[in-house]
Coordinates of N, CA, C and O in Angstrom, one line a residue:
M1 N 0.9 -1.0 0.0 CA -0.1 -0.1 0.0 C 1.0 1.3 0.1 O 1.9 1.2 0.7
Q2 N 0.4 2.1 -0.7 CA 1.3 3.4 -0.9 C 1.1 4.4 0.4 O 0.0 4.5 0.8
P3 N 2.2 4.9 0.9 CA 2.0 5.8 1.9 C 1.3 7.0 1.6 O 1.7 7.6 0.4
D4 N 0.3 7.6 2.2 CA -0.3 8.9 2.0 C 0.5 9.8 2.3 O 1.0 9.9 3.5
T5 N 0.6 10.8 1.5 CA 1.3 12.1 1.6 C 0.5 13.1 2.1 O -0.7 13.1 1.5
P6 N 0.7 14.0 2.9 CA -0.3 15.1 3.3 C -0.6 16.0 2.1 O -1.6 16.6 2.1
T7 N 0.3 16.3 1.1 CA 0.0 17.2 0.0 C -0.1 16.3 -1.2 O 0.5 15.3 -1.4
P8 N -1.3 16.7 -1.9 CA -1.7 15.8 -3.2 C -0.6 16.3 -4.2 O 0.2 17.3 -4.1
H9 N -0.3 15.4 -5.1 CA 0.6 15.6 -6.2 C -0.1 15.3 -7.5 O -1.1 14.6 -7.7
V10 N 0.2 16.3 -8.5 CA -0.3 16.2 -9.9 C 0.0 14.8 -10.8 O -0.8 14.2 -11.3
F11 N 1.3 14.3 -10.6 CA 1.8 13.3 -11.2 C 2.1 12.1 -10.1 O 3.3 12.0 -9.6
P12 N 1.2 11.2 -9.6 CA 1.5 10.3 -8.8 C 2.5 9.3 -9.1 O 2.6 9.0 -10.4
T13 N 3.3 8.7 -8.2 CA 4.1 7.6 -8.6 C 3.6 6.3 -8.2 O 4.3 5.5 -8.5
A14 N 2.5 6.2 -7.7 CA 1.8 4.9 -7.4 C 0.4 5.1 -7.4 O -0.2 6.3 -7.2
R15 N -0.4 4.0 -7.8 CA -1.7 4.2 -7.9 C -2.3 3.5 -6.7 O -1.9 2.4 -6.1
R16 N -3.5 4.0 -6.3 CA -4.5 3.4 -5.1 C -5.0 2.2 -5.7 O -5.4 1.9 -6.8
P17 N -5.4 1.4 -4.7 CA -6.3 0.2 -5.0 C -7.4 0.6 -5.6 O -8.2 1.3 -5.2
G18 N -7.7 -0.1 -6.8 CA -9.0 0.2 -7.5 C -9.0 1.2 -8.5 O -10.0 1.5 -9.1
E19 N -7.8 1.9 -8.4 CA -7.8 3.1 -9.3 C -7.8 2.8 -10.8 O -8.7 3.4 -11.6
L20 N -7.2 1.8 -11.2 CA -7.2 1.5 -12.6 C -8.4 0.8 -13.1 O -9.1 1.1 -14.2
L21 N -9.0 0.0 -12.3 CA -10.6 -0.4 -12.4 C -11.3 0.8 -12.6 O -12.2 0.7 -13.5
F22 N -11.3 1.7 -11.8 CA -12.2 2.9 -11.8 C -12.0 3.7 -13.1 O -13.1 4.0 -13.8
A23 N -10.5 3.8 -13.4 CA -10.6 4.6 -14.8 C -10.9 3.8 -16.0 O -11.5 4.4 -16.9
M24 N -10.8 2.4 -16.1 CA -11.4 1.7 -17.0 C -12.9 1.8 -17.1 O -13.5 2.0 -18.2
L25 N -13.5 1.8 -16.0 CA -15.1 1.7 -16.1 C -15.5 3.1 -16.3 O -16.5 3.3 -17.1
F26 N -14.8 4.1 -15.9 CA -15.2 5.5 -16.2 C -15.1 5.8 -17.7 O -16.0 6.4 -18.4
L27 N -13.9 5.3 -18.2 CA -13.7 5.5 -19.7 C -14.7 4.8 -20.6 O -15.3 5.3 -21.4
G28 N -15.2 3.5 -20.0 CA -16.0 2.6 -20.9 C -17.4 3.3 -20.8 O -18.1 3.3 -21.8
L29 N -17.8 3.7 -19.5 CA -19.1 4.5 -19.6 C -19.2 5.6 -20.2 O -20.2 5.9 -21.0
S30 N -18.1 6.4 -20.4 CA -18.2 7.6 -21.2 C -18.4 7.4 -22.6 O -19.0 8.1 -23.4
V31 N -17.5 6.4 -23.0 CA -17.6 6.1 -24.6 C -18.9 5.5 -25.0 O -19.5 6.0 -25.9
L32 N -19.6 4.8 -23.9 CA -20.9 4.2 -24.2 C -21.9 5.5 -24.3 O -22.8 5.4 -25.1
L33 N -21.8 6.3 -23.4 CA -22.8 7.5 -23.4 C -22.5 8.4 -24.6 O -23.5 8.8 -25.2
L34 N -21.3 8.6 -25.0 CA -21.1 9.4 -26.2 C -21.6 8.8 -27.4 O -22.1 9.4 -28.4
A35 N -21.4 7.4 -27.5 CA -21.9 6.7 -28.7 C -23.4 6.8 -28.8 O -24.0 6.6 -30.0
Q36 N -24.2 7.1 -27.8 CA -25.5 7.1 -27.8 C -26.1 8.6 -28.0 O -27.3 8.8 -27.9
I37 N -25.1 9.5 -28.1 CA -25.6 10.8 -28.3 C -26.5 11.2 -29.5 O -27.5 12.1 -29.5
G38 N -26.4 10.4 -30.6 CA -27.1 10.7 -31.7 C -28.6 10.1 -31.5 O -29.5 10.6 -32.3
W39 N -28.8 9.1 -30.8 CA -30.1 8.7 -30.5 C -30.8 9.5 -29.4 O -31.9 9.4 -29.5
Q40 N -30.0 9.9 -28.6 CA -30.8 10.5 -27.1 C -30.8 12.1 -27.3 O -31.5 12.6 -26.6
T41 N -30.4 12.7 -28.4 CA -30.4 14.1 -28.5 C -30.9 14.5 -30.0 O -30.7 13.5 -30.8
Q42 N -31.2 15.6 -30.4 CA -31.6 16.0 -31.6 C -30.8 17.2 -32.2 O -30.0 17.9 -31.5
W43 N -30.7 17.3 -33.5 CA -30.0 18.5 -34.1 C -31.1 19.3 -34.8 O -31.9 18.6 -35.6
L44 N -31.4 20.3 -34.4 CA -32.6 21.4 -34.8 C -32.1 22.2 -35.9 O -31.1 22.9 -35.7
P45 N -32.8 22.2 -37.0 CA -32.3 23.0 -38.1 C -32.7 24.4 -37.7 O -33.7 24.7 -37.1
G46 N -31.9 25.3 -38.2 CA -32.2 26.7 -37.9 C -31.6 27.4 -36.6 O -31.8 28.6 -36.4
K47 N -31.1 26.5 -35.8 CA -30.7 26.9 -34.5 C -29.2 27.1 -34.5 O -28.4 26.5 -35.2
G48 N -28.7 28.0 -33.7 CA -27.2 28.1 -33.6 C -26.7 27.0 -32.8 O -27.4 26.3 -32.4
L49 N -25.3 27.0 -33.0 CA -24.6 25.8 -32.2 C -24.9 25.8 -30.7 O -25.1 24.8 -30.2
A50 N -24.8 27.1 -30.1 CA -25.0 26.9 -28.5 C -26.4 26.8 -28.3 O -26.6 26.3 -27.2
A51 N -27.3 26.9 -29.0 CA -28.7 26.5 -28.8 C -29.2 25.1 -29.1 O -30.2 24.7 -28.9
Q52 N -28.4 24.4 -29.7 CA -28.5 22.9 -30.2 C -28.7 22.2 -28.9 O -27.9 22.2 -28.1
P53 N -29.7 21.3 -28.7 CA -29.7 20.4 -27.7 C -28.7 19.3 -27.6 O -28.3 18.7 -26.6
R54 N -28.0 19.1 -28.7 CA -27.0 18.2 -28.8 C -25.6 18.8 -28.3 O -24.8 18.1 -27.8
T55 N -25.3 20.1 -28.3 CA -24.0 20.5 -28.2 C -23.5 20.4 -26.9 O -22.4 19.9 -26.6
W56 N -24.3 21.0 -25.8 CA -23.8 20.8 -24.4 C -23.4 19.3 -23.8 O -22.5 19.1 -23.4
P57 N -24.2 18.4 -24.1 CA -24.1 17.2 -23.7 C -22.8 16.5 -24.5 O -22.1 15.7 -23.9
F58 N -22.8 16.9 -25.7 CA -21.6 16.4 -26.6 C -20.5 16.8 -26.0 O -19.3 16.1 -25.9
I59 N -20.3 18.1 -25.7 CA -19.0 18.6 -25.1 C -18.7 18.1 -23.9 O -17.6 17.8 -23.4
G60 N -19.7 17.8 -23.0 CA -19.5 17.2 -21.6 C -19.0 15.8 -21.7 O -18.1 15.4 -21.0
L61 N -19.7 15.0 -22.7 CA -19.2 13.7 -22.7 C -17.9 13.6 -23.5 O -17.1 12.6 -23.3
A62 N -17.5 14.4 -24.5 CA -16.2 14.3 -25.1 C -15.2 14.7 -24.1 O -14.2 14.0 -24.1
G63 N -15.5 15.5 -23.1 CA -14.6 15.9 -22.1 C -14.3 14.8 -21.2 O -13.2 14.5 -20.8
M64 N -15.4 14.0 -20.9 CA -15.4 12.9 -20.1 C -14.6 11.8 -20.8 O -13.6 11.1 -20.0
V65 N -14.5 11.6 -22.0 CA -13.9 10.5 -22.8 C -12.5 10.9 -22.7 O -11.4 10.1 -22.5
L66 N -12.2 12.2 -23.1 CA -10.8 12.8 -23.2 C -10.0 12.7 -21.8 O -8.9 12.1 -21.7
F67 N -10.5 13.2 -20.8 CA -10.0 13.1 -19.6 C -9.9 11.7 -19.0 O -9.0 11.5 -18.2
G68 N -11.0 10.9 -19.2 CA -10.8 9.5 -18.8 C -9.9 8.7 -19.4 O -9.0 8.0 -18.6
A69 N -9.7 9.0 -20.6 CA -8.5 8.3 -21.3 C -7.1 8.8 -20.8 O -6.1 8.0 -20.6
L70 N -6.9 10.1 -20.6 CA -5.9 10.6 -19.9 C -5.6 9.9 -18.7 O -4.4 9.7 -18.3
H71 N -6.8 9.9 -18.0 CA -6.5 9.2 -16.6 C -6.0 7.9 -16.6 O -5.2 7.4 -15.8
L72 N -6.7 7.1 -17.5 CA -6.3 5.6 -17.8 C -4.7 5.5 -18.2 O -4.1 4.6 -17.7
L73 N -4.4 6.3 -19.0 CA -3.1 6.3 -19.4 C -2.2 6.5 -18.3 O -1.0 6.2 -18.0
A74 N -2.5 7.6 -17.5 CA -1.7 8.1 -16.4 C -1.5 6.9 -15.2 O -0.5 6.6 -14.8
T75 N -2.6 6.3 -15.1 CA -2.8 5.3 -14.1 C -2.1 4.2 -14.5 O -1.5 3.5 -13.7
R76 N -2.0 3.7 -15.8 CA -1.2 2.5 -16.3 C 0.1 2.6 -16.3 O 0.9 1.7 -16.2
R77 N 0.6 3.9 -16.2 CA 2.1 4.0 -16.1 C 2.7 3.9 -14.9 O 3.9 4.0 -14.7
V78 N 2.0 4.2 -13.7 CA 2.6 4.2 -12.4 C 2.5 2.8 -11.8 O 1.9 2.0 -12.3
R79 N 3.4 2.7 -10.8 CA 3.4 1.3 -10.2 C 2.1 1.0 -9.5 O 1.3 1.7 -8.9
R80 N 2.0 -0.4 -9.6 CA 0.7 -1.1 -9.0 C 0.9 -1.2 -7.7 O 2.0 -1.7 -7.1
T81 N -0.4 -0.9 -6.9 CA -0.3 -1.4 -5.4 C -1.4 -2.6 -5.4 O -2.4 -2.4 -6.0
P82 N -1.0 -3.5 -4.4 CA -2.2 -4.3 -4.2 C -3.4 -3.8 -3.6 O -3.6 -2.9 -2.9
G83 N -4.5 -4.8 -3.9 CA -5.8 -4.4 -3.3 C -6.9 -3.9 -4.1 O -7.9 -3.4 -3.7
R84 N -6.7 -4.2 -5.4 CA -7.5 -3.8 -6.4 C -9.0 -4.3 -6.3 O -9.9 -3.7 -6.4
W85 N -8.8 -5.5 -6.1 CA -10.1 -6.3 -6.1 C -10.8 -6.2 -4.8 O -12.1 -6.3 -4.6
A86 N -10.1 -6.0 -3.6 CA -10.7 -5.6 -2.3 C -11.6 -4.2 -2.7 O -12.7 -4.3 -1.9
E87 N -10.9 -3.3 -3.4 CA -11.6 -2.0 -3.7 C -12.9 -2.1 -4.4 O -13.8 -1.6 -4.2
A88 N -12.6 -3.1 -5.4 CA -13.8 -3.4 -6.3 C -14.9 -4.1 -5.6 O -16.1 -3.9 -5.9
L89 N -14.5 -4.9 -4.6 CA -15.6 -5.6 -3.9 C -16.2 -4.6 -2.9 O -17.7 -4.6 -2.8
V90 N -15.8 -3.6 -2.5 CA -16.4 -2.5 -1.8 C -17.4 -1.8 -2.6 O -18.6 -1.6 -2.3
W91 N -17.1 -1.5 -4.0 CA -18.0 -0.9 -4.9 C -19.1 -1.8 -5.0 O -20.4 -1.4 -5.1
V92 N -18.8 -3.0 -5.3 CA -20.0 -4.1 -5.6 C -20.9 -4.2 -4.2 O -22.0 -4.2 -4.6
R93 N -20.3 -4.2 -3.2 CA -21.2 -4.3 -2.0 C -22.1 -3.1 -1.7 O -23.2 -3.3 -1.2
S94 N -21.6 -1.9 -2.3 CA -22.5 -0.6 -2.2 C -23.8 -0.8 -3.1 O -24.8 0.0 -2.9
L95 N -23.8 -1.7 -4.1 CA -25.0 -1.9 -5.0 C -26.1 -2.5 -4.1 O -27.2 -2.3 -4.5
E96 N -25.9 -2.9 -3.0 CA -26.9 -3.4 -2.0 C -27.9 -2.2 -1.7 O -29.2 -2.5 -1.6
F97 N -27.5 -1.1 -1.6 CA -28.4 0.1 -1.4 C -28.9 0.6 -2.4 O -30.2 0.9 -2.3
V98 N -28.5 0.3 -3.7 CA -29.3 0.4 -4.8 C -30.6 -0.4 -4.8 O -31.6 -0.1 -5.3
A99 N -30.3 -1.7 -4.5 CA -31.3 -2.7 -4.5 C -32.4 -2.4 -3.4 O -33.6 -2.6 -3.5
W100 N -31.8 -1.7 -2.2 CA -32.9 -1.2 -1.2 C -33.7 -0.2 -1.9 O -35.0 -0.3 -1.7
Y101 N -33.2 0.7 -2.6 CA -34.1 1.8 -3.1 C -35.1 1.3 -4.0 O -36.2 1.8 -4.3
L102 N -34.5 0.4 -4.9 CA -35.4 -0.2 -6.0 C -36.5 -1.0 -5.4 O -37.7 -1.0 -5.9
A103 N -36.1 -1.7 -4.3 CA -37.3 -2.4 -3.7 C -38.4 -1.5 -3.1 O -39.6 -1.7 -3.1
Y104 N -37.9 -0.3 -2.5 CA -38.7 0.7 -2.0 C -39.6 1.3 -3.3 O -40.9 1.4 -3.0
V105 N -39.0 1.5 -4.4 CA -39.7 2.1 -5.4 C -40.8 1.2 -5.7 O -42.0 1.6 -6.1
F106 N -40.5 -0.1 -6.1 CA -41.4 -1.0 -6.6 C -42.6 -1.3 -5.4 O -43.6 -1.9 -5.8
S107 N -42.3 -1.2 -4.2 CA -43.2 -1.4 -3.2 C -44.1 -0.4 -3.0 O -45.3 -0.6 -2.3
V108 N -44.0 0.9 -3.3 CA -44.9 2.0 -3.2 C -46.4 1.8 -3.7 O -47.4 2.0 -3.3
P109 N -46.3 1.4 -5.3 CA -47.7 1.0 -5.8 C -48.5 0.0 -4.9 O -49.6 0.0 -5.1
Y110 N -48.0 -0.9 -4.3 CA -48.6 -2.0 -3.6 C -48.9 -1.6 -2.1 O -50.2 -1.8 -1.7
L111 N -47.9 -1.0 -1.5 CA -48.1 -0.8 0.0 C -48.6 0.6 0.1 O -49.1 0.8 1.3
G112 N -48.4 1.5 -0.6 CA -48.7 2.9 -0.5 C -47.5 3.7 -0.1 O -46.5 3.1 0.4
Y113 N -47.6 5.0 -0.2 CA -46.4 5.7 0.0 C -45.9 5.8 1.5 O -44.9 5.6 2.0
L114 N -46.9 6.0 2.4 CA -46.8 6.0 3.9 C -46.2 4.6 4.4 O -45.1 4.8 5.0
P115 N -47.0 3.6 4.1 CA -46.2 2.4 4.7 C -45.0 1.8 4.1 O -44.1 1.5 5.0
A116 N -44.8 2.3 2.6 CA -43.5 1.8 2.1 C -42.3 2.7 2.7 O -41.2 2.2 3.0
T117 N -42.6 4.0 3.0 CA -41.7 4.9 3.5 C -41.3 4.5 4.8 O -40.1 4.4 5.2
L118 N -42.3 4.1 5.7 CA -41.9 3.8 7.0 C -41.1 2.5 7.0 O -40.2 2.4 7.8
I119 N -41.6 1.6 6.4 CA -40.7 0.2 6.4 C -39.5 0.5 5.6 O -38.5 -0.1 6.3
F120 N -39.3 1.2 5.0 CA -37.9 1.4 4.2 C -37.0 2.1 5.3 O -35.9 1.9 5.3
C121 N -37.5 3.1 5.9 CA -36.7 4.0 6.8 C -36.2 3.2 7.8 O -35.1 3.2 8.3
V122 N -37.1 2.5 8.6 CA -36.8 1.6 9.7 C -35.8 0.5 9.3 O -34.9 0.3 10.0
S123 N -36.3 -0.2 8.2 CA -35.4 -1.5 7.8 C -34.1 -1.0 7.4 O -33.1 -1.5 7.7
L124 N -34.0 0.2 6.7 CA -32.5 0.6 6.3 C -31.9 1.3 7.5 O -30.6 0.8 7.6
T125 N -32.4 1.7 8.5 CA -31.8 2.0 9.8 C -31.3 0.6 10.5 O -30.2 0.7 11.0
W126 N -32.2 -0.3 10.7 CA -31.8 -1.4 11.1 C -30.7 -2.3 10.5 O -29.7 -2.5 11.1
R127 N -30.7 -2.0 9.0 CA -29.6 -2.5 8.2 C -28.2 -1.8 8.5 O -27.2 -2.5 8.5
C128 N -28.3 -0.8 8.6 CA -27.1 0.2 8.9 C -26.4 0.0 10.3 O -25.5 0.5 10.6
G129 N -27.1 -0.8 11.2 CA -26.6 -1.0 12.3 C -27.2 -0.2 13.5 O -26.7 -0.4 14.7
Y130 N -28.0 0.6 13.2 CA -28.6 1.5 14.3 C -29.9 0.9 14.8 O -31.0 1.0 14.2
R131 N -29.7 0.1 15.8 CA -30.9 -0.8 16.3 C -31.5 -0.5 17.6 O -32.3 -1.3 18.2
G132 N -31.0 0.6 18.2 CA -31.7 1.2 19.4 C -33.1 1.7 19.2 O -33.5 2.0 18.0
R133 N -33.7 1.8 20.3 CA -35.1 2.4 20.2 C -35.2 3.6 19.7 O -36.0 4.1 18.8
F134 N -34.2 4.7 20.1 CA -34.2 6.0 19.6 C -34.0 6.2 18.2 O -34.7 6.8 17.5
A135 N -33.2 5.4 17.7 CA -32.8 5.4 16.3 C -33.9 5.0 15.5 O -34.2 5.7 14.4
L136 N -34.6 3.8 15.8 CA -35.8 3.3 15.0 C -37.0 4.3 15.0 O -37.6 4.4 14.0
V137 N -37.2 4.8 16.1 CA -38.3 5.8 16.3 C -38.1 7.1 15.5 O -38.8 7.5 14.7
S138 N -36.8 7.3 15.7 CA -36.3 8.5 14.8 C -36.4 8.2 13.4 O -36.8 9.3 12.6
A139 N -36.0 7.2 12.9 CA -36.2 6.8 11.5 C -37.6 6.8 11.1 O -38.0 7.3 10.0
A140 N -38.5 6.3 12.0 CA -40.0 6.2 11.6 C -40.5 7.7 11.5 O -41.4 8.1 10.6
G141 N -40.0 8.5 12.4 CA -40.5 9.9 12.4 C -39.9 10.6 11.1 O -40.7 11.4 10.7
F142 N -38.8 10.3 10.7 CA -38.2 11.0 9.4 C -39.2 10.5 8.2 O -39.4 11.3 7.5
G143 N -39.4 9.2 8.3 CA -40.1 8.8 7.1 C -41.7 9.4 7.1 O -42.2 9.8 6.2
L144 N -42.3 9.5 8.2 CA -43.6 10.1 8.4 C -43.4 11.7 7.9 O -44.0 12.3 7.1
G145 N -42.2 12.2 8.5 CA -42.1 13.8 8.0 C -41.8 13.8 6.5 O -42.4 14.8 5.9
V146 N -41.2 12.8 5.8 CA -40.9 12.9 4.3 C -42.3 12.7 3.7 O -42.7 13.4 2.8
V147 N -43.1 11.9 4.3 CA -44.5 11.5 3.6 C -45.2 12.9 3.6 O -46.0 13.3 2.8
L148 N -45.3 13.4 5.0 CA -46.2 14.7 5.1 C -45.6 15.8 4.3 O -46.3 16.7 3.8
F149 N -44.4 16.0 4.0 CA -43.8 17.1 3.4 C -44.2 16.9 1.8 O -44.6 17.9 1.2
F150 N -44.0 15.8 1.3 CA -44.1 15.7 -0.1 C -45.6 15.4 -0.6 O -46.0 16.1 -1.5
R151 N -46.1 14.6 0.2 CA -47.6 14.1 -0.3 C -48.6 15.1 0.3 O -49.5 15.7 -0.5
T152 N -48.5 15.6 1.4 CA -49.5 16.4 2.0 C -49.2 17.8 1.7 O -50.1 18.7 1.4
A153 N -47.8 18.4 2.0 CA -47.7 19.7 1.9 C -47.4 20.2 0.4 O -47.9 21.2 -0.1
L154 N -46.6 19.4 -0.3 CA -46.3 19.7 -1.7 C -47.3 19.1 -2.7 O -47.4 19.5 -3.8
A155 N -48.3 18.2 -2.2 CA -49.2 17.6 -3.0 C -48.5 16.8 -4.3 O -49.0 16.9 -5.5
A156 N -47.4 16.1 -4.0 CA -46.6 15.4 -5.1 C -47.6 14.3 -5.6 O -48.1 13.7 -4.8
K157 N -47.5 14.0 -6.8 CA -48.3 13.0 -7.5 C -47.5 11.7 -7.3 O -46.6 11.4 -8.1
I158 N -48.0 10.9 -6.3 CA -47.3 9.6 -6.0 C -48.4 8.6 -6.2 O -49.5 8.9 -5.4
P159 N -48.3 7.5 -6.7 CA -49.4 6.7 -6.7 C -49.9 6.1 -5.3 O -49.0 5.8 -4.6
G160 N -51.2 5.9 -5.3 CA -51.8 5.5 -4.1 C -51.5 4.0 -3.9 O -51.3 3.3 -5.0
G161 N -51.3 3.6 -2.8 CA -51.2 2.0 -2.8 C -52.4 1.2 -2.9 O -53.5 1.5 -2.6
A162 N -52.3 -0.1 -3.5 CA -53.2 -1.0 -3.6 C -53.9 -1.3 -2.4 O -55.0 -1.7 -2.1
I163 N -53.1 -1.3 -1.4 CA -53.5 -1.9 0.0 C -54.6 -0.9 0.6 O -55.3 -1.2 1.3
Y164 N -54.4 0.4 0.1 CA -55.5 1.4 0.6 C -56.8 1.0 0.1 O -57.8 1.5 0.7
E165 N -57.0 0.1 -0.9 CA -58.3 -0.2 -1.4 C -59.0 -1.2 -0.3 O -60.2 -1.2 -0.3
L166 N -58.3 -1.6 0.5 CA -58.9 -2.5 1.6 C -59.4 -1.8 2.9 O -60.0 -2.3 3.6
L167 N -59.1 -0.5 2.8 CA -59.6 0.4 3.9 C -61.1 0.9 3.7 O -61.5 0.8 2.5
P168 N -61.8 1.1 4.7 CA -63.2 1.6 4.4 C -63.3 2.9 3.6 O -62.1 3.6 3.7
A169 N -64.3 3.2 3.0 CA -64.5 4.4 2.1 C -63.8 5.6 2.5 O -63.0 6.3 1.7
P170 N -64.2 6.2 3.7 CA -63.7 7.5 4.1 C -62.1 7.4 4.4 O -61.6 8.4 4.0
L171 N -61.7 6.4 5.0 CA -60.3 6.3 5.0 C -59.6 5.9 3.9 O -58.4 6.6 3.7
N172 N -60.1 5.4 3.0 CA -59.5 5.2 1.6 C -59.3 6.6 0.9 O -58.2 6.7 0.3
S173 N -60.3 7.3 0.9 CA -60.2 8.5 0.3 C -59.1 9.5 1.0 O -58.3 10.2 0.3
F174 N -59.2 9.4 2.4 CA -58.2 10.2 3.1 C -56.7 9.8 2.8 O -55.8 10.6 2.6
F175 N -56.5 8.5 2.9 CA -55.1 7.9 2.6 C -54.7 8.2 1.2 O -53.5 8.6 0.9
L176 N -55.6 8.1 0.3 CA -55.2 8.3 -1.1 C -54.8 9.9 -1.3 O -54.0 10.1 -2.2
T177 N -55.4 10.7 -0.7 CA -55.2 12.2 -0.8 C -53.9 12.7 0.1 O -53.1 13.3 -0.7
Y178 N -53.8 12.0 1.1 CA -52.9 12.6 2.0 C -51.5 11.7 2.2 O -50.5 12.2 2.8
F179 N -51.6 10.5 1.9 CA -50.5 9.5 2.4 C -50.2 8.6 1.2 O -49.4 7.6 1.4

């Protein structure tokens, strides 16, 4: 492992664990996004270059490809330090939280915004290791606050849960409107 120096340097003499893998993934993603710019944006006739919807995304993606390639070249030239796959494993493990979020998003139409948010907040708090009563009640309070802010105060358009159909008519209407 490379010793950390207190001052950053422009031209490093060793690469950190996972840096080469990051450089390769970043360049690959940048090239993939740049290759799709023709399908995802338009070229409007009669508009100036700066007003074209394709111009600024192209400039941004071209910069990502250029600097990603330079970073990859610079990373390949320096001494390798062990631990690349341990770093990659940390990145893969972080995908668990993407799965948590996707489960939350897919559960909202079935459970409803309020129950799904409460379950998500409390479960994620439990998963992160905060298992005391105060932490779990705080998580539930946070979830309730989020629902009240977005659904009740801002009237955000969030689909009502299928489980709300099981409630009696007055409660059904109330929950569909505010929760």
